[in-house]
Tab-separated table of C-alpha atoms in Angstrom:
chain	number	residue	atom	x	y	z
A	1	MET	CA	105.031	102.586	165.017
A	2	VAL	CA	107.261	102.169	161.956
A	3	PRO	CA	106.140	104.363	158.999
A	4	GLY	CA	104.596	102.296	156.236
A	5	LEU	CA	103.601	99.422	158.587
A	6	ASN	CA	100.387	98.898	160.539
A	7	PRO	CA	100.422	97.233	164.007
A	8	THR	CA	100.216	93.758	162.378
A	9	GLY	CA	103.354	94.418	160.343
A	10	GLU	CA	101.618	94.717	156.952
A	11	HIS	CA	102.703	97.350	154.465
A	12	VAL	CA	100.410	100.341	154.097
A	13	VAL	CA	100.217	102.555	151.013
A	14	PRO	CA	99.946	106.197	152.164
A	15	ALA	CA	96.725	107.837	151.014
A	16	ILE	CA	96.724	111.143	149.194
A	17	SER	CA	94.804	113.741	151.163
A	18	ASP	CA	92.461	114.808	148.342
A	19	GLY	CA	91.820	111.248	147.207
A	20	ALA	CA	93.265	111.907	143.722
A	21	PRO	CA	96.137	109.826	142.358
A	22	ARG	CA	99.426	111.627	142.001
A	23	PRO	CA	100.541	112.618	138.469
A	24	GLN	CA	103.460	110.190	138.541
A	25	HIS	CA	101.099	107.390	139.546
A	26	ARG	CA	98.799	108.210	136.627
A	27	LEU	CA	101.779	108.174	134.261
A	28	VAL	CA	102.953	104.803	135.562
A	29	ALA	CA	99.422	103.405	135.239
A	30	LEU	CA	99.167	104.723	131.680
A	31	LEU	CA	102.523	103.205	130.729
A	32	LEU	CA	101.535	99.860	132.237
A	33	ARG	CA	98.212	99.923	130.437
A	34	PHE	CA	99.827	100.453	127.046
A	35	ARG	CA	103.107	98.629	127.691
A	36	ASN	CA	102.522	96.133	124.872
A	37	GLN	CA	101.688	98.909	122.416
A	38	LEU	CA	104.773	100.851	123.520
A	39	ALA	CA	106.930	97.759	123.097
A	40	ASN	CA	105.479	97.269	119.620
A	41	LEU	CA	106.069	100.937	118.800
A	42	THR	CA	109.680	100.684	119.923
A	43	ALA	CA	110.193	97.530	117.867
A	44	PHE	CA	108.621	99.084	114.776
A	45	THR	CA	110.700	102.207	115.273
A	46	ILE	CA	113.887	100.151	115.342
A	47	LEU	CA	112.767	98.075	112.358
A	48	GLN	CA	111.778	101.087	110.271
A	49	ALA	CA	114.887	102.983	111.359
A	50	ALA	CA	116.900	100.093	109.944
A	51	SER	CA	114.806	100.230	106.766
A	52	TYR	CA	115.612	103.938	106.549
A	53	LEU	CA	119.280	103.841	107.527
A	54	ILE	CA	120.290	100.836	105.401
A	55	PRO	CA	119.409	102.627	102.111
A	56	VAL	CA	121.149	105.768	103.390
A	57	VAL	CA	124.357	103.738	103.578
A	58	THR	CA	123.921	101.361	100.634
A	59	ILE	CA	122.411	103.551	97.885
A	60	PRO	CA	125.421	105.921	97.615
A	61	TYR	CA	127.798	102.937	97.494
A	62	PHE	CA	125.832	100.975	94.897
A	63	ALA	CA	125.171	104.093	92.784
A	64	ARG	CA	128.916	104.643	92.508
A	65	THR	CA	129.857	100.957	92.091
A	66	LEU	CA	127.090	99.783	89.759
A	67	GLY	CA	126.506	103.116	88.044
A	68	ILE	CA	123.186	104.858	87.483
A	69	ALA	CA	122.292	102.350	84.747
A	70	GLY	CA	123.009	99.474	87.113
A	71	MET	CA	120.729	101.039	89.696
A	72	GLY	CA	118.091	101.313	86.985
A	73	GLN	CA	118.387	97.594	86.207
A	74	LEU	CA	118.060	96.723	89.890
A	75	ALA	CA	115.006	98.980	90.033
A	76	ILE	CA	113.350	97.173	87.100
A	77	ALA	CA	113.939	93.734	88.619
A	78	GLY	CA	112.892	95.005	92.037
A	79	ALA	CA	109.667	96.491	90.691
A	80	VAL	CA	108.747	93.200	89.006
A	81	ALA	CA	109.610	91.263	92.168
A	82	LEU	CA	107.655	93.569	94.472
A	83	ALA	CA	104.619	93.379	92.195
A	84	ALA	CA	104.903	89.578	92.321
A	85	GLY	CA	105.293	89.882	96.096
A	86	VAL	CA	101.943	91.639	96.335
A	87	LEU	CA	100.445	88.725	94.420
A	88	MET	CA	102.089	86.179	96.734
A	89	ASP	CA	101.078	88.017	99.912
A	90	TYR	CA	97.441	88.068	98.778
A	91	ALA	CA	96.608	90.835	101.321
A	92	ILE	CA	97.412	88.469	104.213
A	93	GLN	CA	99.519	91.130	105.922
A	94	LEU	CA	96.320	93.144	106.450
A	95	SER	CA	93.778	90.404	107.082
A	96	GLY	CA	96.238	88.346	109.135
A	97	THR	CA	96.951	91.224	111.516
A	98	ARG	CA	93.220	91.698	111.971
A	99	PHE	CA	92.749	87.968	112.619
A	100	ALA	CA	95.650	87.697	115.095
A	101	ALA	CA	94.511	90.794	117.006
A	102	SER	CA	90.971	89.432	117.375
A	103	HIS	CA	92.174	85.887	118.320
A	104	ALA	CA	95.106	86.918	120.489
A	105	GLU	CA	94.380	84.271	123.146
A	106	ASP	CA	93.702	81.415	120.731
A	107	HIS	CA	97.072	80.228	119.483
A	108	VAL	CA	95.533	77.102	117.967
A	109	ALA	CA	93.311	79.203	115.687
A	110	ILE	CA	96.304	81.364	114.769
A	111	ASN	CA	98.327	78.236	113.964
A	112	HIS	CA	95.583	77.011	111.603
A	113	TYR	CA	95.446	80.452	109.981
A	114	LEU	CA	99.245	80.482	109.558
A	115	ASN	CA	99.156	77.088	107.851
A	116	ALA	CA	96.495	78.292	105.430
A	117	THR	CA	98.485	81.427	104.589
A	118	LEU	CA	101.631	79.439	103.866
A	119	MET	CA	99.740	77.115	101.531
A	120	VAL	CA	98.247	80.066	99.647
A	121	LYS	CA	101.598	81.842	99.297
A	122	LEU	CA	103.492	78.754	98.140
A	123	ALA	CA	100.734	77.928	95.650
A	124	ILE	CA	101.099	81.404	94.129
A	125	LEU	CA	104.919	81.314	94.210
A	126	LEU	CA	105.098	78.296	91.872
A	127	PRO	CA	103.474	79.915	88.792
A	128	VAL	CA	105.427	83.121	89.488
A	129	MET	CA	108.724	81.253	89.185
A	130	LEU	CA	107.466	79.424	86.090
A	131	GLY	CA	106.604	82.816	84.617
A	132	LEU	CA	110.191	83.922	85.184
A	133	GLY	CA	111.386	80.913	83.187
A	134	VAL	CA	109.099	81.814	80.292
A	135	ALA	CA	110.202	85.463	80.422
A	136	ASP	CA	113.831	84.331	80.305
A	137	LEU	CA	113.127	82.633	76.979
A	138	LEU	CA	111.025	85.410	75.438
A	139	LEU	CA	112.406	88.708	76.754
A	140	ALA	CA	115.989	89.750	76.005
A	141	GLN	CA	116.211	92.078	79.007
A	142	VAL	CA	115.249	89.283	81.421
A	143	GLY	CA	117.618	86.841	79.724
A	144	ALA	CA	120.533	89.281	79.966
A	145	HIS	CA	119.949	89.840	83.694
A	146	PHE	CA	118.313	86.552	84.683
A	147	TRP	CA	119.989	86.187	88.073
A	148	VAL	CA	119.087	89.741	89.068
A	149	PHE	CA	115.428	88.927	88.390
A	150	PHE	CA	115.661	85.477	90.003
A	151	TRP	CA	117.158	86.645	93.274
A	152	SER	CA	114.882	89.691	93.382
A	153	LEU	CA	111.886	87.336	93.182
A	154	MET	CA	113.369	85.085	95.869
A	155	SER	CA	113.922	88.096	98.125
A	156	ALA	CA	110.293	89.175	97.665
A	157	ALA	CA	109.142	85.604	98.386
A	158	MET	CA	111.046	85.527	101.691
A	159	ILE	CA	109.443	88.814	102.717
A	160	CYS	CA	106.000	87.381	101.957
A	161	LEU	CA	106.589	84.116	103.793
A	162	PHE	CA	107.756	85.895	106.951
A	163	PRO	CA	104.627	86.074	109.198
A	164	GLN	CA	104.998	89.664	110.357
A	165	TRP	CA	101.196	89.912	110.652
A	166	LEU	CA	101.303	87.373	113.494
A	167	PHE	CA	103.753	89.443	115.537
A	168	GLN	CA	101.795	92.629	114.880
A	169	GLY	CA	98.453	91.152	115.879
A	170	LEU	CA	99.810	89.580	119.077
A	171	LEU	CA	101.728	92.767	119.986
A	172	ILE	CA	105.043	90.876	120.144
A	173	MET	CA	106.907	92.782	117.441
A	174	PRO	CA	110.130	93.056	119.528
A	175	LEU	CA	110.706	89.353	118.877
A	176	ALA	CA	110.406	89.801	115.111
A	177	ALA	CA	112.357	93.076	115.071
A	178	ARG	CA	115.455	91.492	116.579
A	179	ILE	CA	115.478	88.809	113.901
A	180	LEU	CA	114.655	91.066	110.952
A	181	VAL	CA	117.024	93.905	111.807
A	182	SER	CA	119.997	91.626	112.400
A	183	CYS	CA	119.400	89.698	109.150
A	184	ARG	CA	118.890	92.854	107.078
A	185	VAL	CA	122.013	94.529	108.425
A	186	VAL	CA	124.137	91.428	107.790
A	187	ALA	CA	122.704	91.113	104.257
A	188	ALA	CA	123.452	94.771	103.491
A	189	VAL	CA	127.023	94.524	104.807
A	190	ALA	CA	127.616	91.294	102.858
A	191	ALA	CA	126.343	92.892	99.629
A	192	MET	CA	128.600	95.919	100.069
A	193	LEU	CA	131.612	93.672	100.685
A	194	LEU	CA	130.930	91.439	97.677
A	195	VAL	CA	129.760	93.921	95.014
A	196	ARG	CA	132.777	95.274	93.165
A	197	SER	CA	131.555	95.946	89.602
A	198	PRO	CA	128.323	96.257	87.572
A	199	ALA	CA	128.557	92.516	86.833
A	200	ASP	CA	127.962	91.833	90.552
A	201	ALA	CA	124.516	93.472	90.602
A	202	TYR	CA	122.794	90.107	91.219
A	203	LEU	CA	124.587	89.835	94.576
A	204	VAL	CA	122.477	92.659	96.040
A	205	PRO	CA	119.112	90.819	95.880
A	206	MET	CA	120.894	87.495	96.500
A	207	MET	CA	122.167	88.646	99.902
A	208	GLN	CA	118.716	90.031	100.699
A	209	ALA	CA	117.129	86.681	99.816
A	210	ILE	CA	119.609	84.730	101.955
A	211	GLY	CA	118.996	87.099	104.858
A	212	GLY	CA	115.264	86.553	104.441
A	213	MET	CA	115.724	82.779	104.474
A	214	ILE	CA	117.711	82.938	107.712
A	215	ALA	CA	115.070	85.179	109.301
A	216	LEU	CA	112.333	82.754	108.272
A	217	VAL	CA	114.136	79.731	109.732
A	218	ALA	CA	114.904	81.557	112.980
A	219	THR	CA	111.289	82.697	113.301
A	220	THR	CA	109.922	79.191	112.725
A	221	GLY	CA	112.046	77.834	115.592
A	222	MET	CA	111.139	80.687	117.909
A	223	LEU	CA	107.377	80.318	117.300
A	224	ARG	CA	107.618	76.591	118.033
A	225	ARG	CA	109.490	77.099	121.318
A	226	ARG	CA	107.513	80.034	122.727
A	227	PHE	CA	103.985	79.575	121.457
A	228	GLY	CA	103.749	76.008	120.224
A	229	ILE	CA	102.962	77.292	116.718
A	230	VAL	CA	104.266	74.818	114.162
A	231	PRO	CA	103.808	75.222	110.379
A	232	GLY	CA	101.996	72.284	108.845
A	233	ARG	CA	99.160	71.258	106.573
A	234	PRO	CA	96.097	73.524	106.749
A	235	LEU	CA	92.635	72.308	107.689
A	236	PRO	CA	90.640	70.986	104.698
A	237	GLY	CA	89.106	73.874	102.817
A	238	ARG	CA	90.805	76.557	104.934
A	239	SER	CA	93.130	77.744	102.169
A	240	GLN	CA	90.253	77.941	99.674
A	241	ALA	CA	88.218	79.898	102.216
A	242	LEU	CA	91.130	82.279	102.749
A	243	LEU	CA	91.422	82.856	99.015
A	244	LYS	CA	87.754	83.783	98.912
A	245	GLU	CA	87.814	85.928	102.064
A	246	ASN	CA	90.842	87.930	100.955
A	247	TRP	CA	89.798	88.528	97.360
A	248	THR	CA	88.428	92.015	97.951
A	249	LEU	CA	91.427	93.145	100.005
A	250	PHE	CA	93.789	91.557	97.505
A	251	SER	CA	92.184	93.377	94.597
A	252	ALA	CA	92.828	96.619	96.473
A	253	THR	CA	96.493	95.873	97.145
A	254	ALA	CA	96.992	94.505	93.616
A	255	TRP	CA	95.790	97.733	92.022
A	256	GLY	CA	97.939	99.632	94.483
A	257	ALA	CA	100.921	97.629	93.272
A	258	ALA	CA	99.984	98.401	89.670
A	259	TYR	CA	100.693	102.087	90.143
A	260	SER	CA	103.407	101.871	92.837
A	261	HIS	CA	105.586	99.412	90.901
A	262	GLY	CA	104.130	99.859	87.428
A	263	ALA	CA	105.901	103.151	86.799
A	264	ILE	CA	109.350	101.578	86.524
A	265	ILE	CA	108.014	98.650	84.492
A	266	ILE	CA	106.365	101.085	82.037
A	267	MET	CA	109.521	103.211	81.833
A	268	SER	CA	111.601	100.102	81.102
A	269	THR	CA	109.845	99.907	77.708
A	270	MET	CA	110.326	103.611	76.883
A	271	LEU	CA	113.374	105.053	78.607
A	272	SER	CA	117.017	104.169	79.157
A	273	ALA	CA	118.243	102.402	82.275
A	274	THR	CA	120.068	105.608	83.233
A	275	SER	CA	116.829	107.643	83.265
A	276	ILE	CA	115.165	104.896	85.295
A	277	GLY	CA	118.142	105.001	87.667
A	278	TYR	CA	117.581	108.702	88.379
A	279	TYR	CA	113.891	108.027	89.004
A	280	SER	CA	114.657	104.987	91.167
A	281	ILE	CA	117.064	106.857	93.431
A	282	ALA	CA	114.486	109.606	94.051
A	283	GLN	CA	111.841	106.956	94.712
A	284	LYS	CA	114.040	104.994	97.143
A	285	ILE	CA	114.934	108.091	99.163
A	286	SER	CA	111.260	109.020	99.486
A	287	GLN	CA	110.119	105.474	100.255
A	288	ALA	CA	112.777	105.073	102.927
A	289	PHE	CA	111.379	108.210	104.537
A	290	ILE	CA	107.793	106.967	104.188
A	291	SER	CA	108.759	103.721	105.904
A	292	MET	CA	109.401	105.707	109.079
A	293	PHE	CA	105.776	106.846	109.145
A	294	ASN	CA	104.632	103.319	108.470
A	295	VAL	CA	105.596	102.703	112.108
A	296	ALA	CA	102.513	104.564	113.339
A	297	ALA	CA	100.183	102.710	110.994
A	298	GLN	CA	101.531	99.250	111.797
A	299	THR	CA	101.736	99.917	115.537
A	300	GLY	CA	98.256	101.379	115.717
A	301	PHE	CA	96.593	98.625	113.686
A	302	PRO	CA	96.072	96.068	116.521
A	303	THR	CA	95.056	98.845	118.909
A	304	PHE	CA	92.473	100.110	116.415
A	305	VAL	CA	91.036	96.592	116.157
A	306	ARG	CA	90.652	96.361	119.933
A	307	THR	CA	89.269	99.892	120.391
A	308	HIS	CA	86.725	99.432	117.618
A	309	GLY	CA	85.542	96.177	119.174
A	310	ARG	CA	85.370	97.370	122.785
A	311	ASP	CA	84.572	101.092	122.623
A	312	ALA	CA	83.401	102.153	119.167
A	313	ALA	CA	82.312	105.559	120.494
A	314	SER	CA	85.912	106.631	121.146
A	315	PHE	CA	87.274	105.174	117.914
A	316	GLY	CA	86.624	108.282	115.811
A	317	GLY	CA	88.471	110.557	118.222
A	318	GLN	CA	91.404	108.161	118.328
A	319	VAL	CA	91.657	108.112	114.538
A	320	ARG	CA	91.431	111.908	114.213
A	321	LEU	CA	94.187	112.480	116.784
A	322	TYR	CA	96.367	109.845	115.148
A	323	MET	CA	95.991	111.375	111.683
A	324	ALA	CA	96.585	114.938	112.921
A	325	VAL	CA	99.895	113.923	114.484
A	326	VAL	CA	100.963	111.932	111.414
A	327	VAL	CA	100.162	114.679	108.889
A	328	PHE	CA	101.784	117.438	110.953
A	329	ALA	CA	104.996	115.457	111.519
A	330	ALA	CA	105.175	114.380	107.864
A	331	ALA	CA	104.648	117.914	106.531
A	332	ILE	CA	107.383	119.396	108.732
A	333	ALA	CA	109.885	116.672	107.832
A	334	LEU	CA	109.128	116.865	104.082
A	335	LEU	CA	109.542	120.638	104.044
A	336	ALA	CA	112.932	120.254	105.708
A	337	MET	CA	113.972	117.666	103.090
A	338	PHE	CA	112.723	119.904	100.267
A	339	ALA	CA	114.911	122.752	101.531
A	340	VAL	CA	118.052	120.617	101.086
A	341	ARG	CA	116.852	118.514	98.134
A	342	ASP	CA	119.894	119.253	95.916
A	343	THR	CA	122.372	118.221	98.583
A	344	LEU	CA	120.394	115.120	99.466
A	345	TYR	CA	120.094	113.933	95.891
A	346	VAL	CA	123.778	114.463	95.096
A	347	PHE	CA	124.721	112.549	98.262
A	348	PHE	CA	122.720	109.503	97.173
A	349	ALA	CA	123.305	109.609	93.408
A	350	GLY	CA	126.959	110.586	93.518
A	351	GLN	CA	126.410	113.232	90.832
A	352	HIS	CA	124.155	116.180	90.164
A	353	SER	CA	121.226	115.890	87.783
A	354	SER	CA	118.669	118.652	87.340
A	355	ALA	CA	116.129	116.103	86.098
A	356	GLY	CA	116.886	113.849	89.065
A	357	VAL	CA	116.388	116.718	91.524
A	358	GLN	CA	113.102	117.685	89.854
A	359	VAL	CA	111.890	114.084	90.081
A	360	PHE	CA	112.953	114.007	93.727
A	361	SER	CA	110.971	117.205	94.406
A	362	LEU	CA	107.846	115.655	92.876
A	363	TRP	CA	108.376	112.494	94.914
A	364	LEU	CA	108.649	114.535	98.122
A	365	ALA	CA	105.281	116.131	97.373
A	366	ALA	CA	103.767	112.735	96.567
A	367	SER	CA	105.171	111.314	99.808
A	368	LEU	CA	102.788	113.375	101.926
A	369	PHE	CA	99.804	111.855	100.136
A	370	THR	CA	101.351	108.391	100.349
A	371	ILE	CA	101.749	108.758	104.109
A	372	ILE	CA	98.082	109.736	104.413
A	373	SER	CA	96.968	106.684	102.421
A	374	VAL	CA	99.286	104.295	104.269
A	375	SER	CA	98.078	105.642	107.611
A	376	LEU	CA	94.403	105.350	106.674
A	377	ASN	CA	94.591	101.835	105.214
A	378	PRO	CA	94.589	100.038	108.604
A	379	VAL	CA	91.628	102.179	109.692
A	380	MET	CA	89.726	101.156	106.560
A	381	VAL	CA	90.453	97.487	107.294
A	382	VAL	CA	89.217	97.885	110.885
A	383	LEU	CA	86.040	99.574	109.613
A	384	ARG	CA	85.721	96.679	107.130
A	385	LEU	CA	85.719	99.050	104.179
A	386	ASP	CA	87.392	96.382	102.085
A	387	GLY	CA	85.092	97.024	99.134
A	388	GLN	CA	85.665	100.766	99.166
A	389	MET	CA	89.408	100.267	99.481
A	390	ALA	CA	89.325	97.968	96.469
A	391	ARG	CA	87.403	100.550	94.434
A	392	VAL	CA	89.794	103.336	95.422
A	393	TYR	CA	92.844	101.393	94.318
A	394	ARG	CA	91.138	99.968	91.251
A	395	TYR	CA	90.063	103.342	89.859
A	396	THR	CA	93.333	105.104	90.656
A	397	GLY	CA	95.326	102.144	89.333
A	398	LEU	CA	93.395	102.072	86.077
A	399	THR	CA	93.735	105.831	85.677
A	400	PHE	CA	97.474	105.643	86.292
A	401	LEU	CA	98.018	102.767	83.849
A	402	ALA	CA	96.137	104.733	81.187
A	403	ALA	CA	97.736	108.141	81.792
A	404	ALA	CA	101.300	107.234	82.840
A	405	PRO	CA	102.478	105.833	79.464
A	406	ILE	CA	101.182	108.942	77.691
A	407	ALA	CA	102.876	111.239	80.218
A	408	CYS	CA	106.107	109.257	79.960
A	409	ALA	CA	106.054	109.309	76.149
A	410	HIS	CA	105.625	113.108	76.007
A	411	PHE	CA	107.568	114.320	79.066
A	412	GLY	CA	109.899	111.452	79.918
A	413	VAL	CA	110.820	110.741	83.505
A	414	LEU	CA	109.286	114.033	84.728
A	415	GLY	CA	105.957	113.047	83.199
A	416	MET	CA	106.026	109.752	85.081
A	417	ALA	CA	106.814	111.494	88.366
A	418	THR	CA	103.950	113.947	87.800
A	419	ALA	CA	101.542	111.088	87.066
A	420	THR	CA	102.642	109.448	90.330
A	421	LEU	CA	102.024	112.667	92.271
A	422	ILE	CA	98.499	113.038	90.868
A	423	THR	CA	97.709	109.382	91.562
A	424	GLU	CA	98.932	109.559	95.164
A	425	GLY	CA	96.928	112.733	95.776
A	426	SER	CA	93.748	111.176	94.375
A	427	MET	CA	94.192	108.053	96.463
A	428	ALA	CA	94.737	109.996	99.684
A	429	LEU	CA	91.579	112.018	99.009
A	430	PHE	CA	89.467	108.927	98.316
A	431	CYS	CA	90.788	107.141	101.426
A	432	ALA	CA	90.019	110.166	103.616
A	433	VAL	CA	86.472	110.403	102.235
A	434	SER	CA	85.887	106.671	102.798
A	435	VAL	CA	87.135	106.756	106.394
A	436	THR	CA	85.081	109.868	107.153
A	437	GLY	CA	81.965	108.102	105.872
A	438	GLY	CA	82.747	105.008	107.935
A	439	LEU	CA	83.175	107.020	111.121
A	440	ARG	CA	79.890	108.850	110.493
A	441	ARG	CA	78.100	105.518	110.254
A	442	ILE	CA	79.511	104.542	113.635
A	443	ASN	CA	78.264	107.816	115.144
A	444	ARG	CA	74.776	107.313	113.695
A	445	SER	CA	74.666	103.778	115.092
A	446	ASP	CA	75.665	105.014	118.545
A	447	ALA	CA	73.062	107.772	118.387
A	448	ARG	CA	70.319	105.214	117.728
């Protein structure tokens, strides 16, 4: 008899004597079970690695070509554009991922949701661009750098219009990652080739906007071919319903934007562009690092939605393990960066600045709290703590907007960095308390 065949010629799988599956079989089964999540994790890792590596290459070049003041001007325009981007997104990145994950098999429903989101975003984009025109007439700083502000807003608009939430919810991020990474790399290379003097500063956001447009067009064609999802007019009343449904989440993200982007806007009325440039470089280094940890949050979001819906009892343990790994990894990496903070800052800025290094040190400390908040936000959305999230961001945003100008007026750029650190720490604490309360409610429900 031939090994592996029975007398009829059929293949036979050898049995293990103790009836237990072999370790390698368990590993293969585990990998197959979570293959979509692993593919998403890999895609997010590549995407966030690009988000981290591109600034590593471009910031030193632009800091030397545009000067620290030029970097400060880009930071001001970028802060305004990103704040407008939060308005245009209207929290759809969060609610959309939740919707796509819970309607993964219903592409028609997702198509209707996509149409409604596009209508909402375009409706918000119009008054934003009109506001830029008014600012050009009334504000000298905007008029002097109009094209920097214009292309920064267009770049933010392209980011908002790209339906990353759809790819996250359906666990098909590798498709989006290929498009986004290629477009971002080409845009960064084009900007470095074209920018030759401080007068060329507008080319940086312009190349980013063009890259975003190409990514959006490529994604639209791919969604049509693979999933039959075609952008079009939304169902009657769907956009209005979305505006109402997302109001609470939007209020949370809007207040978050008030403190995350408001610092540079506030400093633009009090400090020189050079001081803002030092602050901006420290902020960009830290945010590029934070983007790496955003991988875990974005990858885990759809899985959290599914676990919470199917097995709420295990959800708390999953969240605790996830947060323990994130905090431990972040703390180790931040300590390593703090040990070489002078060298790192000089590499990016092109010159040494004791104030810049001090700001960078404060930003490194704040980054740990930012990572905690960013990691807990998807969990709060899954637990439907939208109201608590809104209150957390509202109170911390209001506190920051009240305290930051005073700190900046008395202590300059260091005062602003300290206000940011305190705000990030408060937000992380409030998010942790809210999530802990939400998990306790789940446990009490299971006990009953």
